[in-house]
PDB file of C-alpha atoms in Angstrom:
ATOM      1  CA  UNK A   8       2.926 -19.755 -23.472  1.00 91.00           C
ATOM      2  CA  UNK A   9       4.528 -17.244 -20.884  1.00 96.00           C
ATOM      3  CA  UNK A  10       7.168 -18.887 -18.778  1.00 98.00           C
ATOM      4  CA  UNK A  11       9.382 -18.398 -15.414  1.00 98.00           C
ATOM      5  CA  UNK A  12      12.608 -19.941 -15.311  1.00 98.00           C
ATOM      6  CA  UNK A  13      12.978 -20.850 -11.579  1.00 98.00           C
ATOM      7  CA  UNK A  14      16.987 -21.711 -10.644  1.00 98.00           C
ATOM      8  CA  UNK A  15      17.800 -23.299  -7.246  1.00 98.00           C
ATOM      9  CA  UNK A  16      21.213 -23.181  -5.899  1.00 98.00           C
ATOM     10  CA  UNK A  17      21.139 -25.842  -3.652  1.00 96.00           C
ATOM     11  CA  UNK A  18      23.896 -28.541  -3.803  1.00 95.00           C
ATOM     12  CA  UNK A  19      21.612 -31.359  -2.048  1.00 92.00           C
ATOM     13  CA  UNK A  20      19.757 -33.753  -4.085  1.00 86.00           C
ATOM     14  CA  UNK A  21      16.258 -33.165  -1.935  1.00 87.00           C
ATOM     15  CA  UNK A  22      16.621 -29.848  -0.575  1.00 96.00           C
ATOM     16  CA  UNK A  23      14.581 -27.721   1.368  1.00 97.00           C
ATOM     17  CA  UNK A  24      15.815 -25.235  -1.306  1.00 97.00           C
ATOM     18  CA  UNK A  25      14.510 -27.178  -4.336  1.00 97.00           C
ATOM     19  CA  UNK A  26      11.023 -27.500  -2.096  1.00 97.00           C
ATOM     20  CA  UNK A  27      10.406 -24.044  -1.705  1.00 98.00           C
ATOM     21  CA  UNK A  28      11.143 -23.898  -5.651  1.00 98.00           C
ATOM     22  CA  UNK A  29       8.668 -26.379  -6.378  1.00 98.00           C
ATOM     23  CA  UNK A  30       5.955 -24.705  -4.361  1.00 98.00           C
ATOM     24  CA  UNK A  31       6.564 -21.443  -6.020  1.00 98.00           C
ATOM     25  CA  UNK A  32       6.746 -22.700  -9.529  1.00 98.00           C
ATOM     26  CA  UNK A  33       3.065 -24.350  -8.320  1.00 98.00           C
ATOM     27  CA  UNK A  34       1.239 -21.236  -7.879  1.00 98.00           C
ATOM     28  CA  UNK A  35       2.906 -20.019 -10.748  1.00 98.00           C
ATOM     29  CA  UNK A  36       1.655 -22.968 -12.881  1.00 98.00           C
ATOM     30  CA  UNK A  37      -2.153 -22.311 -11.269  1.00 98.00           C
ATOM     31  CA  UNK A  38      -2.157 -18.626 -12.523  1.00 97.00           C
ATOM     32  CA  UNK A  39      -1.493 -19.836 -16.063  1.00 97.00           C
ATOM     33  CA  UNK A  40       2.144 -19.974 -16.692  1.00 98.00           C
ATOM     34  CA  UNK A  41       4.648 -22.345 -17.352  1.00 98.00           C
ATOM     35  CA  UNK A  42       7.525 -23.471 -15.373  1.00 98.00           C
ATOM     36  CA  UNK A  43      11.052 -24.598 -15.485  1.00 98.00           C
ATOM     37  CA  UNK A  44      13.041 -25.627 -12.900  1.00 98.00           C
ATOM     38  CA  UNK A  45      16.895 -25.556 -13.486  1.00 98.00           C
ATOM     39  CA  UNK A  46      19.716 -26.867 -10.703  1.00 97.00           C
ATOM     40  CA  UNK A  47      22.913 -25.412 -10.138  1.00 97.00           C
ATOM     41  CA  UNK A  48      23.814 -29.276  -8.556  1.00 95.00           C
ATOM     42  CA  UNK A  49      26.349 -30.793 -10.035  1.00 93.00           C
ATOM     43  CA  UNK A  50      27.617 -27.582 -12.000  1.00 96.00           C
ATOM     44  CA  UNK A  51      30.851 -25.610 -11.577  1.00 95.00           C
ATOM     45  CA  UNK A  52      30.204 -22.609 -12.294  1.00 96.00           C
ATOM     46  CA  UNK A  53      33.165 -20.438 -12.702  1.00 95.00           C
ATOM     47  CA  UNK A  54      33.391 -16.915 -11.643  1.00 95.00           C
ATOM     48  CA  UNK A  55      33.313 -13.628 -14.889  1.00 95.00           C
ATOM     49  CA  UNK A  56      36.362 -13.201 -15.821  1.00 95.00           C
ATOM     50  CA  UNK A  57      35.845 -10.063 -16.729  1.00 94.00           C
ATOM     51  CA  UNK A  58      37.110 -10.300 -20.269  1.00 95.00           C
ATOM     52  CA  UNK A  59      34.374  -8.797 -21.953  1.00 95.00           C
ATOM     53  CA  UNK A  60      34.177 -11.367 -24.877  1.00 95.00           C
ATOM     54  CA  UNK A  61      30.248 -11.764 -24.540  1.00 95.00           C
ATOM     55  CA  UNK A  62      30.342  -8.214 -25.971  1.00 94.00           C
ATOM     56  CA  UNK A  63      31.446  -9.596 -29.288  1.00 95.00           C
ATOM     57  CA  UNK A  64      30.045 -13.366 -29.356  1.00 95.00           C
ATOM     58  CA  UNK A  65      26.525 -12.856 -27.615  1.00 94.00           C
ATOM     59  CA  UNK A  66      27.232 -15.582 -24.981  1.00 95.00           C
ATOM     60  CA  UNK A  67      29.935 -16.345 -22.229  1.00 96.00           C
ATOM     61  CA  UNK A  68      33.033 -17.490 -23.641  1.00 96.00           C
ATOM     62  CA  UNK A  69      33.326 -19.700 -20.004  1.00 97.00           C
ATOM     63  CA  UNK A  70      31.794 -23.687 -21.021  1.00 94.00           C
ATOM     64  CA  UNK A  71      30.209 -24.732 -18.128  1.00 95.00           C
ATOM     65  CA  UNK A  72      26.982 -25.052 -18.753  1.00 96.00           C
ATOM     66  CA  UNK A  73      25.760 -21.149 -17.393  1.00 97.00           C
ATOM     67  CA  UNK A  74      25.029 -20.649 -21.073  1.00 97.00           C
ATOM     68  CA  UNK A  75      22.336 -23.270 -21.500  1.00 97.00           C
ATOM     69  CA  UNK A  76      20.211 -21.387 -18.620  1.00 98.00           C
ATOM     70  CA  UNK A  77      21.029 -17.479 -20.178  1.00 97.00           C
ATOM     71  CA  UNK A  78      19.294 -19.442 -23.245  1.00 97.00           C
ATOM     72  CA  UNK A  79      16.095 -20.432 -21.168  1.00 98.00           C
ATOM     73  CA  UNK A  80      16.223 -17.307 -19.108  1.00 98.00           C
ATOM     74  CA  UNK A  81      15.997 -15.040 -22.664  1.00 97.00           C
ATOM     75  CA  UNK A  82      12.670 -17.183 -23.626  1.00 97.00           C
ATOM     76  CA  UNK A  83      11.755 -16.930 -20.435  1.00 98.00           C
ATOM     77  CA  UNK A  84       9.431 -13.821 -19.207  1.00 98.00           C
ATOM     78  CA  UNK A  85      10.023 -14.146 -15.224  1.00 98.00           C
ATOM     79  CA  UNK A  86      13.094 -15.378 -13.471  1.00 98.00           C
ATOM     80  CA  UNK A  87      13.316 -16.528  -9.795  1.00 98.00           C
ATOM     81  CA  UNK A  88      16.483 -17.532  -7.940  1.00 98.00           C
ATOM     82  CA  UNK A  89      16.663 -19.713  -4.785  1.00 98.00           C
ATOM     83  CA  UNK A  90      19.647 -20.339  -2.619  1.00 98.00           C
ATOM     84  CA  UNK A  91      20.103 -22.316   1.016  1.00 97.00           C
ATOM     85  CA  UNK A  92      22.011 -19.815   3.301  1.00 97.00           C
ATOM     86  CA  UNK A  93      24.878 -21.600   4.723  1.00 92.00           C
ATOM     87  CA  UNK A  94      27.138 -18.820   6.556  1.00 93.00           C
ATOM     88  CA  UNK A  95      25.081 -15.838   6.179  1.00 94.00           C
ATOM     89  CA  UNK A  96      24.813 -15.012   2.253  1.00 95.00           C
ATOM     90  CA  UNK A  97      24.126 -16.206  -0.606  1.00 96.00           C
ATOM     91  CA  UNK A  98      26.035 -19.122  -2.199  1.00 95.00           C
ATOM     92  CA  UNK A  99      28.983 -18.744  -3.823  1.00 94.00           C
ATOM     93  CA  UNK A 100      27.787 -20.853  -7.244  1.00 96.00           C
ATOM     94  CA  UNK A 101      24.913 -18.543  -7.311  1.00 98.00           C
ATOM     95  CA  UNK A 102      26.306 -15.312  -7.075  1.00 97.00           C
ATOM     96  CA  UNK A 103      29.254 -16.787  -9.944  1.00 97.00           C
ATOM     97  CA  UNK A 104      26.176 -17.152 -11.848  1.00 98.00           C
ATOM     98  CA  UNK A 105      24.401 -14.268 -11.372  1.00 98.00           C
ATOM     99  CA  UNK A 106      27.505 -11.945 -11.790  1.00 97.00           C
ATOM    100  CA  UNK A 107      27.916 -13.943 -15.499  1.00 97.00           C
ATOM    101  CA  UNK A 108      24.639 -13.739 -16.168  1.00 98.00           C
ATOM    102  CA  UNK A 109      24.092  -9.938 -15.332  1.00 97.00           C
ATOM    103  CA  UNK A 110      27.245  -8.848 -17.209  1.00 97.00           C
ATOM    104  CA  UNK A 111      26.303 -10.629 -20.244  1.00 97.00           C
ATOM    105  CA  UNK A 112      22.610  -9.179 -20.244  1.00 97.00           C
ATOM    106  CA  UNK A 113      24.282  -5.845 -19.623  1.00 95.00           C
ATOM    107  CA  UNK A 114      27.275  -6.589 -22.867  1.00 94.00           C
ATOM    108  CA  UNK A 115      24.756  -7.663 -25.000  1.00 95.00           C
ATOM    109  CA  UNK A 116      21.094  -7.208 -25.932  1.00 96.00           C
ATOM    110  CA  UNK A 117      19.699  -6.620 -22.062  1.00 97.00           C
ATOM    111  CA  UNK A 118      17.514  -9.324 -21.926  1.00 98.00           C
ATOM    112  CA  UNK A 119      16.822  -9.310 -18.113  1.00 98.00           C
ATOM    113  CA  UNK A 120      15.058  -5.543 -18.417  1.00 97.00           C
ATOM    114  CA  UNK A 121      11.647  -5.800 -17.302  1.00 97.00           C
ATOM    115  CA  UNK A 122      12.131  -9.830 -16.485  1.00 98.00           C
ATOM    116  CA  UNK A 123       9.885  -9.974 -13.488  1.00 98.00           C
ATOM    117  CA  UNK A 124      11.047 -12.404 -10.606  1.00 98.00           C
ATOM    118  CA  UNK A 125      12.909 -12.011  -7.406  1.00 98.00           C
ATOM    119  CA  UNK A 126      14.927 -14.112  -4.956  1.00 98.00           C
ATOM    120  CA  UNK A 127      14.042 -16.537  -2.490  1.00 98.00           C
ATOM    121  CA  UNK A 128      16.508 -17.543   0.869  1.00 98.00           C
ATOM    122  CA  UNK A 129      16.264 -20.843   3.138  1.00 97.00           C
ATOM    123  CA  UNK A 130      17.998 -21.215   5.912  1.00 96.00           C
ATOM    124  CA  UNK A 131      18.029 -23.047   9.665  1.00 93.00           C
ATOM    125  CA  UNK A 132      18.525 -19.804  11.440  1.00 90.00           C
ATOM    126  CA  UNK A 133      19.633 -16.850  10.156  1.00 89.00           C
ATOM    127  CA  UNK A 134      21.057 -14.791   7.076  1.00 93.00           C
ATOM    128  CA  UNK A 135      17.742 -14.756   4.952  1.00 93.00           C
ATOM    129  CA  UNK A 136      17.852 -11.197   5.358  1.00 95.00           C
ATOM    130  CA  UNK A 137      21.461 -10.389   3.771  1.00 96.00           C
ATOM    131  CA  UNK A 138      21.150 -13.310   1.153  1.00 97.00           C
ATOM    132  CA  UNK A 139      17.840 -11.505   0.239  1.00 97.00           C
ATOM    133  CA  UNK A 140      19.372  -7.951  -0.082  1.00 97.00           C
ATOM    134  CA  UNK A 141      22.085  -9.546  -2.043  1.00 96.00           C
ATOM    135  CA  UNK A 142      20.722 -11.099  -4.461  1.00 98.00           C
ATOM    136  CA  UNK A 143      17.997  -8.505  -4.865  1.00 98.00           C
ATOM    137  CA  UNK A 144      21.208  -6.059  -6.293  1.00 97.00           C
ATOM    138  CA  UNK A 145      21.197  -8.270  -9.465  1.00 98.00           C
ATOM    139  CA  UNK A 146      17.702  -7.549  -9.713  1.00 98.00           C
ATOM    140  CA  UNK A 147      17.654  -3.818  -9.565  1.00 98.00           C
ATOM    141  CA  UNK A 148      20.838  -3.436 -11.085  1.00 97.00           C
ATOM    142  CA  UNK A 149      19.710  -4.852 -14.488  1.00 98.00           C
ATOM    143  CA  UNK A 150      16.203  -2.950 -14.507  1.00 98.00           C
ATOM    144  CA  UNK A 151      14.170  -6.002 -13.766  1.00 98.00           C
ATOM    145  CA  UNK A 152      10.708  -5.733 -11.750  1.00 98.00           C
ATOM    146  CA  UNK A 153      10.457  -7.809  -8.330  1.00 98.00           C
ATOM    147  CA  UNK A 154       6.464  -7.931  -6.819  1.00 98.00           C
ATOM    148  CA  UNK A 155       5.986  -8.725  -3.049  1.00 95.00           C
ATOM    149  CA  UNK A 156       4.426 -10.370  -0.777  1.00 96.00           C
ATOM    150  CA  UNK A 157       3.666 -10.435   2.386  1.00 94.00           C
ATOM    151  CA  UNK A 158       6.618 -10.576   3.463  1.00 95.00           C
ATOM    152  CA  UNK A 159      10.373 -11.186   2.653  1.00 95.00           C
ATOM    153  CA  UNK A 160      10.568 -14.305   0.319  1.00 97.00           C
ATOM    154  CA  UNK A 161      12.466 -16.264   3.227  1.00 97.00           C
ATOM    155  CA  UNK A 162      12.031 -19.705   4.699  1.00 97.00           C
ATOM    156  CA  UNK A 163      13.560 -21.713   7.707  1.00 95.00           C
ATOM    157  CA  UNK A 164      14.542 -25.409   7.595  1.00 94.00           C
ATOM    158  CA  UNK A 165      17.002 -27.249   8.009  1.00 91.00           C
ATOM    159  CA  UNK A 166      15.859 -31.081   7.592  1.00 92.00           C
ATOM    160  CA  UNK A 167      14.542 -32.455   4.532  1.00 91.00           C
ATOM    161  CA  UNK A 168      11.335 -31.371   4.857  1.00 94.00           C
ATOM    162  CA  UNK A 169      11.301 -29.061   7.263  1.00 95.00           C
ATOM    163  CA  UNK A 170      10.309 -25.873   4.936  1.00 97.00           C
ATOM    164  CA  UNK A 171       6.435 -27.418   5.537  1.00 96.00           C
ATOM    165  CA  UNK A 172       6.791 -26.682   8.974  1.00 96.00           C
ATOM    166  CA  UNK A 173       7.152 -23.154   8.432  1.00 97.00           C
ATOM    167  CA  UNK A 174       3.747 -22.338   7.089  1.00 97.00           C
ATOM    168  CA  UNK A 175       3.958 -18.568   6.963  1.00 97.00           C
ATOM    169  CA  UNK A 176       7.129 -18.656   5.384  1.00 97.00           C
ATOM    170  CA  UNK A 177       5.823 -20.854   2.453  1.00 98.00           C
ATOM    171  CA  UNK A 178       2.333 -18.892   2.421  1.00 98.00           C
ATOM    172  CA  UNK A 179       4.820 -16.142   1.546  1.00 98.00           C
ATOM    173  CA  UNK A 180       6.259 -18.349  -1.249  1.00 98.00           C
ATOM    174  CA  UNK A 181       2.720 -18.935  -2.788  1.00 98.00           C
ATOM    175  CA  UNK A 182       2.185 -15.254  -2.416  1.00 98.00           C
ATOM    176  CA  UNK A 183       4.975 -14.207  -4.287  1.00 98.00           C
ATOM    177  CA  UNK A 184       4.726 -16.723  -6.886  1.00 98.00           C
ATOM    178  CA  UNK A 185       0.829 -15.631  -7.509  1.00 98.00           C
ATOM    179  CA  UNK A 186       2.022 -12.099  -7.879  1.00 98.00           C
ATOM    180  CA  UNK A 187       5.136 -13.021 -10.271  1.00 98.00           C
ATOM    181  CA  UNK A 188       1.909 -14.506 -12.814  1.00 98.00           C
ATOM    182  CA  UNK A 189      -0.339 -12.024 -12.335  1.00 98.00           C
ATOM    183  CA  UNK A 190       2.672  -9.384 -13.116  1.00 98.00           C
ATOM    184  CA  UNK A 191       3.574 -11.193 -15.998  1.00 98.00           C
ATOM    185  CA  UNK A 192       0.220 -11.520 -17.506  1.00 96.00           C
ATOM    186  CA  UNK A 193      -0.902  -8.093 -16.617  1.00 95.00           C
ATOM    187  CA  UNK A 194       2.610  -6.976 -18.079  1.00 93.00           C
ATOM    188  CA  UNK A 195       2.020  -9.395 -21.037  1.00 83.00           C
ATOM    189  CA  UNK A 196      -1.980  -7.532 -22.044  1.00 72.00           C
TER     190      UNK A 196
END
């Protein structure tokens, strides 16, 4: 079966972040996919180093557990990345990731070209804007395809909970998560 690895950034153990994930990987599931969500919680994910070994040994040479998800994001056919915005951007354990995960795509066998997906930002206030330009680099940059919606894949909250309350923003969500399937399984013919 076709399948979207969904990661979520978020540090909190019941995050508006994780949420927003959930709701996504939902529509996702209803259009005849499967799901995984994967949490960055707990993890410590180091920035690249730079080194260059995942030219030669196919993987990061860094153990922290970013391996494990490169190995579900390869079976994978869609990837989707959420992050809380804290102080404007992204956060830091996500872009560590992303950078790792991008350079060893790139060193290696390219497995993220023509991954559909995209990101999704949730913050109180403000920032969804620059996290979602951000993080959208890592999409273009390693030739994967990115569907919209109705709008930019952004939702405020700050309480548990509070994502609900923003019904556009997590019409948006369902949206985009409709359109990652159908992609996929149009892609997939």
């Amino acid at each position: 079966m076709k399948k979207v690895l969904l990661l979520c950034a978020s540090p909190r153990k019941k995050s508006n972040t994780m949420q927003v994930m959930e709701k996504c990987a939902e529509e996702i599931e209803k259009n005849g996919l499967e799901t995984e969500i994967m949490s960055l919680r707990k993890m410590n994910i180091d920035s690249c180093h730079a080194c260059l070994k995942c030219k030669k040994i196919g993987k990061c040479k860094i153990d922290d557990g970013l391996n494990d998800i490169i190995d579900k994001i390869r079976e994978s056919e869609g990837f989707i990345v959420g992050s809380p915005v804290y102080f404007g951007t992204a956060r830091g354990s996500l872009m560590a990731a992303l950078q790792r995960i991008g350079m060893i795509s790139r060193g290696t066998d390219e497995f993220l070209s023509w991954k559909v997906g995209g990101p999704i930002a949730v913050a109180r206030r403000g920032g969804h804007t620059a996290t979602i330009q951000e993080l959208l680099m890592f999409y273009f940059i390693n030739e994967m395809i990115v569907p919209g919606s109705t709008y930019w894949n952004m939702v405020f909250g700050w309480a548990p909970g509070e994502v609900e309350e923003d019904t556009e923003g997590m019409e948006t969500i369902r949206l985009f998560g409709e359109n990652v399937a159908k992609l996929i399984n149009k892609i997939s013919d």
